[in-house]
Short mmCIF file of N, CA and C in Angstrom, two decimals:
data_model
loop_
_atom_site.label_atom_id
_atom_site.label_comp_id
_atom_site.label_asym_id
_atom_site.label_seq_id
_atom_site.Cartn_x
_atom_site.Cartn_y
_atom_site.Cartn_z
N MET A 702 0.84 -1.18 0.00
CA MET A 702 0.00 0.00 0.00
C MET A 702 0.89 1.24 0.00
N PRO A 703 0.68 2.17 -0.91
CA PRO A 703 1.48 3.39 -0.93
C PRO A 703 1.29 4.22 0.34
N SER A 704 2.28 5.04 0.61
CA SER A 704 2.20 5.96 1.74
C SER A 704 2.78 7.29 1.30
N ILE A 705 2.50 8.32 2.08
CA ILE A 705 3.06 9.65 1.83
C ILE A 705 4.23 9.82 2.80
N VAL A 706 5.39 10.16 2.27
CA VAL A 706 6.59 10.33 3.08
C VAL A 706 7.20 11.70 2.80
N ASP A 707 7.91 12.22 3.79
CA ASP A 707 8.69 13.45 3.63
C ASP A 707 10.11 13.06 3.26
N ARG A 708 10.65 13.69 2.24
CA ARG A 708 12.04 13.45 1.83
C ARG A 708 12.79 14.77 1.89
N ASN A 709 14.01 14.70 2.41
CA ASN A 709 14.90 15.84 2.40
C ASN A 709 15.55 15.98 1.03
N GLU A 710 16.05 17.17 0.74
CA GLU A 710 16.83 17.36 -0.47
C GLU A 710 17.98 16.37 -0.47
N GLN A 711 18.31 15.81 -1.62
CA GLN A 711 19.40 14.83 -1.71
C GLN A 711 20.28 15.15 -2.91
N ARG A 712 21.56 15.47 -2.61
CA ARG A 712 22.52 15.71 -3.69
C ARG A 712 22.85 14.39 -4.37
N TYR A 713 23.15 14.48 -5.67
CA TYR A 713 23.56 13.28 -6.39
C TYR A 713 24.43 13.66 -7.58
N VAL A 714 25.18 12.67 -8.02
CA VAL A 714 25.89 12.75 -9.29
C VAL A 714 25.03 12.01 -10.29
N GLY A 715 24.82 12.63 -11.45
CA GLY A 715 23.92 12.02 -12.42
C GLY A 715 24.44 12.02 -13.83
N TYR A 716 23.74 11.24 -14.63
CA TYR A 716 23.95 11.16 -16.07
C TYR A 716 22.56 11.24 -16.69
N ARG A 717 22.38 12.10 -17.69
CA ARG A 717 21.06 12.32 -18.30
C ARG A 717 21.09 11.97 -19.79
N ALA A 718 20.00 11.36 -20.24
CA ALA A 718 19.86 11.05 -21.67
C ALA A 718 18.39 10.99 -22.03
N THR A 719 18.09 11.26 -23.29
CA THR A 719 16.76 11.03 -23.83
C THR A 719 16.89 9.81 -24.73
N VAL A 720 16.11 8.78 -24.39
CA VAL A 720 16.24 7.49 -25.07
C VAL A 720 14.86 6.91 -25.39
N ARG A 721 14.86 5.95 -26.27
CA ARG A 721 13.68 5.12 -26.49
C ARG A 721 13.73 4.04 -25.40
N HIS A 722 12.66 3.33 -25.25
CA HIS A 722 12.61 2.33 -24.17
C HIS A 722 13.71 1.28 -24.28
N ASP A 723 14.14 0.97 -25.51
CA ASP A 723 15.21 -0.02 -25.65
C ASP A 723 16.58 0.53 -25.26
N GLY A 724 16.67 1.82 -24.96
CA GLY A 724 17.91 2.43 -24.51
C GLY A 724 18.00 2.60 -23.01
N MET A 725 16.96 2.18 -22.29
CA MET A 725 16.93 2.37 -20.83
C MET A 725 18.06 1.62 -20.13
N ALA A 726 18.40 0.42 -20.62
CA ALA A 726 19.46 -0.36 -19.98
C ALA A 726 20.79 0.38 -20.02
N ASP A 727 21.05 1.08 -21.12
CA ASP A 727 22.30 1.84 -21.23
C ASP A 727 22.37 2.93 -20.16
N VAL A 728 21.24 3.60 -19.92
CA VAL A 728 21.22 4.63 -18.88
C VAL A 728 21.36 3.99 -17.51
N ALA A 729 20.64 2.91 -17.26
CA ALA A 729 20.71 2.23 -15.96
C ALA A 729 22.13 1.76 -15.66
N HIS A 730 22.86 1.32 -16.68
CA HIS A 730 24.23 0.86 -16.46
C HIS A 730 25.17 1.99 -16.05
N ARG A 731 24.76 3.22 -16.26
CA ARG A 731 25.57 4.36 -15.83
C ARG A 731 25.66 4.43 -14.31
N ILE A 732 24.69 3.82 -13.62
CA ILE A 732 24.76 3.80 -12.15
C ILE A 732 26.06 3.13 -11.72
N ALA A 733 26.35 1.96 -12.28
CA ALA A 733 27.59 1.25 -11.94
C ALA A 733 28.82 2.08 -12.31
N ALA A 734 28.76 2.78 -13.44
CA ALA A 734 29.89 3.62 -13.86
C ALA A 734 30.12 4.75 -12.85
N ILE A 735 29.04 5.37 -12.39
CA ILE A 735 29.17 6.46 -11.41
C ILE A 735 29.72 5.92 -10.10
N VAL A 736 29.20 4.79 -9.64
CA VAL A 736 29.70 4.17 -8.40
C VAL A 736 31.20 3.88 -8.54
N GLY A 737 31.61 3.37 -9.71
CA GLY A 737 33.02 3.09 -9.95
C GLY A 737 33.87 4.35 -9.92
N GLU A 738 33.38 5.44 -10.54
CA GLU A 738 34.11 6.72 -10.53
C GLU A 738 34.25 7.24 -9.10
N LEU A 739 33.18 7.11 -8.31
CA LEU A 739 33.26 7.53 -6.91
C LEU A 739 34.30 6.70 -6.16
N ALA A 740 34.27 5.38 -6.36
CA ALA A 740 35.21 4.49 -5.67
C ALA A 740 36.65 4.84 -6.01
N GLU A 741 36.91 5.21 -7.27
CA GLU A 741 38.27 5.61 -7.65
C GLU A 741 38.74 6.83 -6.88
N ARG A 742 37.80 7.61 -6.38
CA ARG A 742 38.14 8.81 -5.60
C ARG A 742 38.02 8.56 -4.10
N GLY A 743 37.83 7.30 -3.73
CA GLY A 743 37.72 6.94 -2.32
C GLY A 743 36.38 7.32 -1.70
N LEU A 744 35.35 7.47 -2.53
CA LEU A 744 34.04 7.88 -2.05
C LEU A 744 33.02 6.76 -2.24
N ALA A 745 32.03 6.74 -1.38
CA ALA A 745 30.94 5.76 -1.48
C ALA A 745 29.63 6.51 -1.66
N PRO A 746 28.64 5.86 -2.28
CA PRO A 746 27.32 6.49 -2.38
C PRO A 746 26.76 6.81 -1.00
N ALA A 747 26.02 7.92 -0.91
CA ALA A 747 25.42 8.32 0.37
C ALA A 747 24.21 7.45 0.71
N CYS A 748 23.54 6.92 -0.30
CA CYS A 748 22.42 5.99 -0.13
C CYS A 748 22.12 5.35 -1.48
N ALA A 749 20.98 4.73 -1.61
CA ALA A 749 20.67 3.91 -2.79
C ALA A 749 20.58 4.73 -4.08
N PRO A 750 21.10 4.17 -5.18
CA PRO A 750 21.01 4.82 -6.49
C PRO A 750 19.60 4.77 -7.05
N PHE A 751 19.38 5.53 -8.11
CA PHE A 751 18.03 5.66 -8.65
C PHE A 751 18.04 6.01 -10.12
N LEU A 752 16.87 5.87 -10.73
CA LEU A 752 16.58 6.49 -12.02
C LEU A 752 15.55 7.57 -11.74
N ARG A 753 15.75 8.72 -12.35
CA ARG A 753 14.83 9.86 -12.21
C ARG A 753 14.24 10.14 -13.58
N TYR A 754 12.94 9.94 -13.70
CA TYR A 754 12.25 10.18 -14.96
C TYR A 754 11.84 11.65 -15.01
N LEU A 755 12.36 12.37 -16.00
CA LEU A 755 12.10 13.80 -16.11
C LEU A 755 10.99 14.12 -17.11
N VAL A 756 11.06 13.53 -18.30
CA VAL A 756 10.06 13.79 -19.34
C VAL A 756 9.65 12.47 -19.97
N LEU A 757 8.36 12.20 -19.91
CA LEU A 757 7.79 11.06 -20.62
C LEU A 757 7.20 11.62 -21.91
N GLY A 758 7.79 11.27 -23.03
CA GLY A 758 7.39 11.83 -24.31
C GLY A 758 5.93 11.61 -24.64
N THR A 759 5.35 12.54 -25.40
CA THR A 759 3.93 12.45 -25.75
C THR A 759 3.61 11.16 -26.50
N ASP A 760 4.57 10.67 -27.25
CA ASP A 760 4.36 9.43 -27.99
C ASP A 760 4.62 8.19 -27.13
N MET A 761 5.05 8.41 -25.89
CA MET A 761 5.42 7.36 -24.95
C MET A 761 6.50 6.44 -25.53
N GLN A 762 7.20 6.93 -26.53
CA GLN A 762 8.29 6.17 -27.12
C GLN A 762 9.64 6.65 -26.61
N THR A 763 9.69 7.88 -26.11
CA THR A 763 10.95 8.41 -25.59
C THR A 763 10.77 8.85 -24.15
N VAL A 764 11.89 8.86 -23.46
CA VAL A 764 11.91 9.30 -22.07
C VAL A 764 13.24 10.02 -21.83
N THR A 765 13.16 11.14 -21.11
CA THR A 765 14.37 11.79 -20.64
C THR A 765 14.54 11.33 -19.20
N VAL A 766 15.66 10.69 -18.94
CA VAL A 766 15.87 10.02 -17.66
C VAL A 766 17.29 10.26 -17.18
N GLU A 767 17.44 10.25 -15.87
CA GLU A 767 18.76 10.37 -15.26
C GLU A 767 19.07 9.13 -14.44
N ALA A 768 20.31 8.69 -14.52
CA ALA A 768 20.84 7.71 -13.59
C ALA A 768 21.53 8.53 -12.50
N GLY A 769 21.17 8.30 -11.25
CA GLY A 769 21.72 9.10 -10.17
C GLY A 769 22.26 8.28 -9.02
N VAL A 770 23.34 8.78 -8.43
CA VAL A 770 23.93 8.16 -7.25
C VAL A 770 24.08 9.26 -6.20
N PRO A 771 23.37 9.12 -5.07
CA PRO A 771 23.46 10.13 -4.01
C PRO A 771 24.88 10.25 -3.45
N VAL A 772 25.25 11.50 -3.14
CA VAL A 772 26.56 11.79 -2.57
C VAL A 772 26.39 12.74 -1.39
N ALA A 773 27.32 12.65 -0.45
CA ALA A 773 27.28 13.52 0.72
C ALA A 773 27.68 14.95 0.37
N GLU A 774 28.64 15.07 -0.52
CA GLU A 774 29.14 16.38 -0.97
C GLU A 774 29.27 16.35 -2.50
N PRO A 775 29.10 17.50 -3.15
CA PRO A 775 29.26 17.53 -4.61
C PRO A 775 30.66 17.05 -5.02
N VAL A 776 30.72 16.33 -6.11
CA VAL A 776 32.00 15.84 -6.63
C VAL A 776 31.96 15.91 -8.16
N ASP A 777 33.05 16.40 -8.74
CA ASP A 777 33.14 16.53 -10.20
C ASP A 777 33.70 15.23 -10.78
N LEU A 778 32.89 14.55 -11.58
CA LEU A 778 33.34 13.30 -12.21
C LEU A 778 33.64 13.48 -13.69
N GLY A 779 33.62 14.72 -14.18
CA GLY A 779 33.93 14.94 -15.58
C GLY A 779 32.72 15.36 -16.39
N ASP A 780 32.96 15.57 -17.68
CA ASP A 780 31.96 16.17 -18.57
C ASP A 780 30.69 15.36 -18.76
N GLU A 781 30.76 14.05 -18.67
CA GLU A 781 29.56 13.23 -18.88
C GLU A 781 28.57 13.34 -17.74
N TYR A 782 29.05 13.76 -16.59
CA TYR A 782 28.25 13.73 -15.38
C TYR A 782 28.02 15.12 -14.82
N PHE A 783 27.00 15.26 -13.99
CA PHE A 783 26.67 16.54 -13.37
C PHE A 783 26.27 16.28 -11.92
N VAL A 784 26.24 17.36 -11.16
CA VAL A 784 25.76 17.30 -9.77
C VAL A 784 24.46 18.07 -9.70
N ASP A 785 23.47 17.49 -9.04
CA ASP A 785 22.17 18.13 -8.87
C ASP A 785 21.63 17.69 -7.52
N ALA A 786 20.38 18.07 -7.24
CA ALA A 786 19.75 17.66 -5.98
C ALA A 786 18.29 17.31 -6.25
N LEU A 787 17.86 16.22 -5.67
CA LEU A 787 16.44 15.89 -5.69
C LEU A 787 15.73 16.84 -4.75
N PRO A 788 14.57 17.35 -5.14
CA PRO A 788 13.89 18.33 -4.28
C PRO A 788 13.29 17.69 -3.03
N ALA A 789 13.35 18.46 -1.95
CA ALA A 789 12.68 18.05 -0.72
C ALA A 789 11.18 18.15 -0.93
N GLY A 790 10.43 17.47 -0.09
CA GLY A 790 8.98 17.58 -0.16
C GLY A 790 8.29 16.28 0.18
N LYS A 791 7.00 16.28 -0.07
CA LYS A 791 6.19 15.09 0.16
C LYS A 791 6.18 14.25 -1.10
N TYR A 792 6.31 12.95 -0.89
CA TYR A 792 6.34 11.98 -1.98
C TYR A 792 5.37 10.85 -1.68
N ALA A 793 4.73 10.34 -2.71
CA ALA A 793 4.01 9.08 -2.60
C ALA A 793 5.04 7.99 -2.83
N GLN A 794 5.04 7.00 -1.95
CA GLN A 794 6.05 5.94 -2.04
C GLN A 794 5.38 4.57 -1.97
N ALA A 795 5.84 3.69 -2.81
CA ALA A 795 5.41 2.29 -2.81
C ALA A 795 6.65 1.45 -3.10
N THR A 796 6.70 0.26 -2.53
CA THR A 796 7.84 -0.63 -2.74
C THR A 796 7.43 -1.80 -3.61
N HIS A 797 8.23 -2.03 -4.63
CA HIS A 797 8.06 -3.20 -5.50
C HIS A 797 9.09 -4.24 -5.08
N HIS A 798 8.63 -5.44 -4.75
CA HIS A 798 9.53 -6.54 -4.44
C HIS A 798 9.51 -7.50 -5.62
N GLY A 799 10.64 -7.65 -6.27
CA GLY A 799 10.71 -8.57 -7.40
C GLY A 799 11.57 -8.01 -8.51
N ALA A 800 11.56 -8.72 -9.62
CA ALA A 800 12.40 -8.36 -10.77
C ALA A 800 11.94 -7.04 -11.38
N PRO A 801 12.85 -6.33 -12.03
CA PRO A 801 12.51 -5.05 -12.66
C PRO A 801 11.36 -5.13 -13.65
N GLY A 802 11.12 -6.29 -14.24
CA GLY A 802 10.02 -6.43 -15.18
C GLY A 802 8.66 -6.09 -14.58
N GLY A 803 8.54 -6.15 -13.26
CA GLY A 803 7.29 -5.83 -12.59
C GLY A 803 7.12 -4.36 -12.28
N LEU A 804 8.11 -3.54 -12.59
CA LEU A 804 8.03 -2.11 -12.24
C LEU A 804 6.97 -1.37 -13.05
N PHE A 805 6.73 -1.77 -14.28
CA PHE A 805 5.71 -1.11 -15.08
C PHE A 805 4.34 -1.23 -14.40
N ALA A 806 3.99 -2.44 -13.97
CA ALA A 806 2.71 -2.66 -13.28
C ALA A 806 2.68 -1.95 -11.92
N ALA A 807 3.80 -1.97 -11.20
CA ALA A 807 3.87 -1.29 -9.90
C ALA A 807 3.67 0.21 -10.07
N THR A 808 4.24 0.78 -11.14
CA THR A 808 4.07 2.20 -11.42
C THR A 808 2.61 2.50 -11.75
N ALA A 809 2.00 1.67 -12.57
CA ALA A 809 0.59 1.85 -12.91
C ALA A 809 -0.28 1.79 -11.66
N ASP A 810 0.05 0.89 -10.75
CA ASP A 810 -0.70 0.77 -9.49
C ASP A 810 -0.56 2.04 -8.65
N LEU A 811 0.66 2.58 -8.56
CA LEU A 811 0.88 3.80 -7.78
C LEU A 811 0.11 4.97 -8.40
N LEU A 812 0.15 5.10 -9.71
CA LEU A 812 -0.58 6.18 -10.37
C LEU A 812 -2.09 6.02 -10.18
N ALA A 813 -2.59 4.80 -10.25
CA ALA A 813 -4.03 4.55 -10.04
C ALA A 813 -4.42 4.88 -8.61
N TRP A 814 -3.57 4.51 -7.65
CA TRP A 814 -3.82 4.86 -6.25
C TRP A 814 -3.88 6.37 -6.10
N GLY A 815 -2.94 7.08 -6.73
CA GLY A 815 -2.92 8.53 -6.66
C GLY A 815 -4.18 9.16 -7.21
N GLU A 816 -4.68 8.61 -8.31
CA GLU A 816 -5.92 9.12 -8.90
C GLU A 816 -7.09 8.89 -7.94
N LYS A 817 -7.16 7.71 -7.37
CA LYS A 817 -8.25 7.38 -6.44
C LYS A 817 -8.21 8.28 -5.19
N GLU A 818 -7.00 8.62 -4.74
CA GLU A 818 -6.82 9.43 -3.54
C GLU A 818 -6.77 10.93 -3.85
N ASN A 819 -7.00 11.30 -5.10
CA ASN A 819 -6.94 12.70 -5.53
C ASN A 819 -5.59 13.36 -5.24
N VAL A 820 -4.54 12.60 -5.46
CA VAL A 820 -3.18 13.11 -5.26
C VAL A 820 -2.84 14.03 -6.43
N ARG A 821 -2.19 15.14 -6.11
CA ARG A 821 -1.70 16.05 -7.15
C ARG A 821 -0.20 15.85 -7.28
N TRP A 822 0.20 15.30 -8.41
CA TRP A 822 1.63 15.05 -8.66
C TRP A 822 2.33 16.36 -9.04
N ASP A 823 3.61 16.43 -8.75
CA ASP A 823 4.42 17.58 -9.15
C ASP A 823 4.88 17.35 -10.60
N ARG A 824 3.95 17.57 -11.51
CA ARG A 824 4.22 17.38 -12.94
C ARG A 824 3.41 18.39 -13.74
N THR A 825 3.91 18.65 -14.92
CA THR A 825 3.18 19.48 -15.87
C THR A 825 3.10 18.72 -17.19
N VAL A 826 2.07 19.01 -17.95
CA VAL A 826 1.93 18.42 -19.27
C VAL A 826 2.22 19.53 -20.27
N GLU A 827 3.21 19.30 -21.11
CA GLU A 827 3.62 20.27 -22.11
C GLU A 827 3.56 19.61 -23.49
N ALA A 828 3.86 20.37 -24.51
CA ALA A 828 3.75 19.86 -25.88
C ALA A 828 4.59 18.61 -26.11
N ASP A 829 5.75 18.50 -25.43
CA ASP A 829 6.62 17.35 -25.66
C ASP A 829 6.38 16.20 -24.70
N GLY A 830 5.44 16.35 -23.75
CA GLY A 830 5.14 15.24 -22.84
C GLY A 830 4.93 15.68 -21.41
N GLU A 831 4.94 14.70 -20.51
CA GLU A 831 4.79 14.95 -19.07
C GLU A 831 6.15 15.26 -18.47
N HIS A 832 6.25 16.40 -17.78
CA HIS A 832 7.48 16.80 -17.10
C HIS A 832 7.28 16.58 -15.60
N TRP A 833 8.13 15.78 -15.00
CA TRP A 833 8.03 15.44 -13.58
C TRP A 833 9.18 16.09 -12.81
N ALA A 834 8.86 16.64 -11.63
CA ALA A 834 9.90 17.21 -10.77
C ALA A 834 10.78 16.09 -10.20
N ALA A 835 10.14 15.03 -9.76
CA ALA A 835 10.88 13.90 -9.21
C ALA A 835 9.99 12.66 -9.26
N ARG A 836 10.25 11.84 -10.24
CA ARG A 836 9.58 10.53 -10.38
C ARG A 836 10.70 9.52 -10.36
N LEU A 837 10.84 8.83 -9.23
CA LEU A 837 12.03 8.04 -8.96
C LEU A 837 11.76 6.54 -8.86
N GLU A 838 12.73 5.77 -9.32
CA GLU A 838 12.85 4.35 -9.00
C GLU A 838 14.15 4.24 -8.20
N ILE A 839 14.04 3.92 -6.92
CA ILE A 839 15.20 3.85 -6.04
C ILE A 839 15.54 2.39 -5.81
N TYR A 840 16.75 2.00 -6.19
CA TYR A 840 17.16 0.60 -6.17
C TYR A 840 17.84 0.26 -4.84
N ARG A 841 17.04 -0.25 -3.91
CA ARG A 841 17.54 -0.52 -2.56
C ARG A 841 18.39 -1.78 -2.48
N THR A 842 18.25 -2.67 -3.42
CA THR A 842 19.01 -3.93 -3.38
C THR A 842 20.22 -3.83 -4.29
N ASP A 843 21.37 -4.19 -3.76
CA ASP A 843 22.60 -4.20 -4.54
C ASP A 843 22.67 -5.52 -5.32
N PRO A 844 22.60 -5.47 -6.65
CA PRO A 844 22.60 -6.71 -7.44
C PRO A 844 23.92 -7.48 -7.36
N ARG A 845 24.97 -6.85 -6.85
CA ARG A 845 26.24 -7.57 -6.64
C ARG A 845 26.15 -8.47 -5.42
N VAL A 846 25.24 -8.12 -4.50
CA VAL A 846 25.07 -8.89 -3.27
C VAL A 846 23.94 -9.90 -3.42
N GLU A 847 22.82 -9.45 -3.97
CA GLU A 847 21.65 -10.32 -4.20
C GLU A 847 21.53 -10.57 -5.69
N LEU A 848 21.92 -11.76 -6.12
CA LEU A 848 21.94 -12.07 -7.54
C LEU A 848 20.56 -12.37 -8.11
N ASP A 849 19.64 -12.82 -7.27
CA ASP A 849 18.31 -13.21 -7.72
C ASP A 849 17.41 -11.97 -7.79
N ALA A 850 17.10 -11.53 -9.01
CA ALA A 850 16.29 -10.33 -9.20
C ALA A 850 14.91 -10.45 -8.58
N ASN A 851 14.44 -11.66 -8.35
CA ASN A 851 13.13 -11.85 -7.71
C ASN A 851 13.14 -11.40 -6.25
N ASN A 852 14.33 -11.18 -5.70
CA ASN A 852 14.46 -10.73 -4.30
C ASN A 852 14.84 -9.26 -4.18
N TRP A 853 14.80 -8.52 -5.27
CA TRP A 853 15.18 -7.11 -5.24
C TRP A 853 14.02 -6.25 -4.75
N ASP A 854 14.35 -5.15 -4.06
CA ASP A 854 13.37 -4.16 -3.61
C ASP A 854 13.66 -2.83 -4.30
N THR A 855 12.62 -2.25 -4.86
CA THR A 855 12.71 -0.96 -5.53
C THR A 855 11.61 -0.07 -4.99
N ASP A 856 11.98 1.11 -4.51
CA ASP A 856 10.99 2.09 -4.07
C ASP A 856 10.62 2.99 -5.23
N LEU A 857 9.33 3.15 -5.44
CA LEU A 857 8.83 4.15 -6.36
C LEU A 857 8.46 5.36 -5.52
N CYS A 858 9.06 6.50 -5.82
CA CYS A 858 8.81 7.74 -5.07
C CYS A 858 8.49 8.85 -6.06
N PHE A 859 7.26 9.34 -6.02
CA PHE A 859 6.81 10.38 -6.93
C PHE A 859 6.47 11.62 -6.10
N ARG A 860 7.10 12.74 -6.43
CA ARG A 860 6.89 13.97 -5.65
C ARG A 860 5.49 14.52 -5.86
N LEU A 861 4.90 14.98 -4.75
CA LEU A 861 3.57 15.60 -4.79
C LEU A 861 3.72 17.09 -5.01
N ALA A 862 2.70 17.70 -5.62
CA ALA A 862 2.69 19.15 -5.79
C ALA A 862 2.56 19.80 -4.43
N ASP A 863 3.21 20.95 -4.28
CA ASP A 863 3.12 21.69 -3.00
C ASP A 863 1.75 22.26 -2.78
#
């Protein structure tokens, strides 16, 4: 069952791309690259990595998405990467337990719950699609530790409008 949670601002190092759905794996793999770059500098992630969906294209064929790794302090990893912060505020949160293939249905369930509860998402609809302030998939399970994707936990956290 989804719940409403308060989240503090969270700095992160990110990588952004606009891709078709078949390009999502390439963006997701940037999480490991960012973690590796941090490790080379003697730094560890501040908490679980995530994908941040920024724009869902009107044709639902493209998405502008970021791979992000939270950090305690800003760090420059080079031209491919940037430092930003997830906005503080109230978020609707639901946890998906299982393989990533189930995230589409889990997301649909969270959105349906929000509609039923008259939740106002922090999003706008523009000519190029839906723009979200913070629509997150937070990967709480480290796949290097838990190899069975059926045992992975992913939090869906969608920011509410103020």
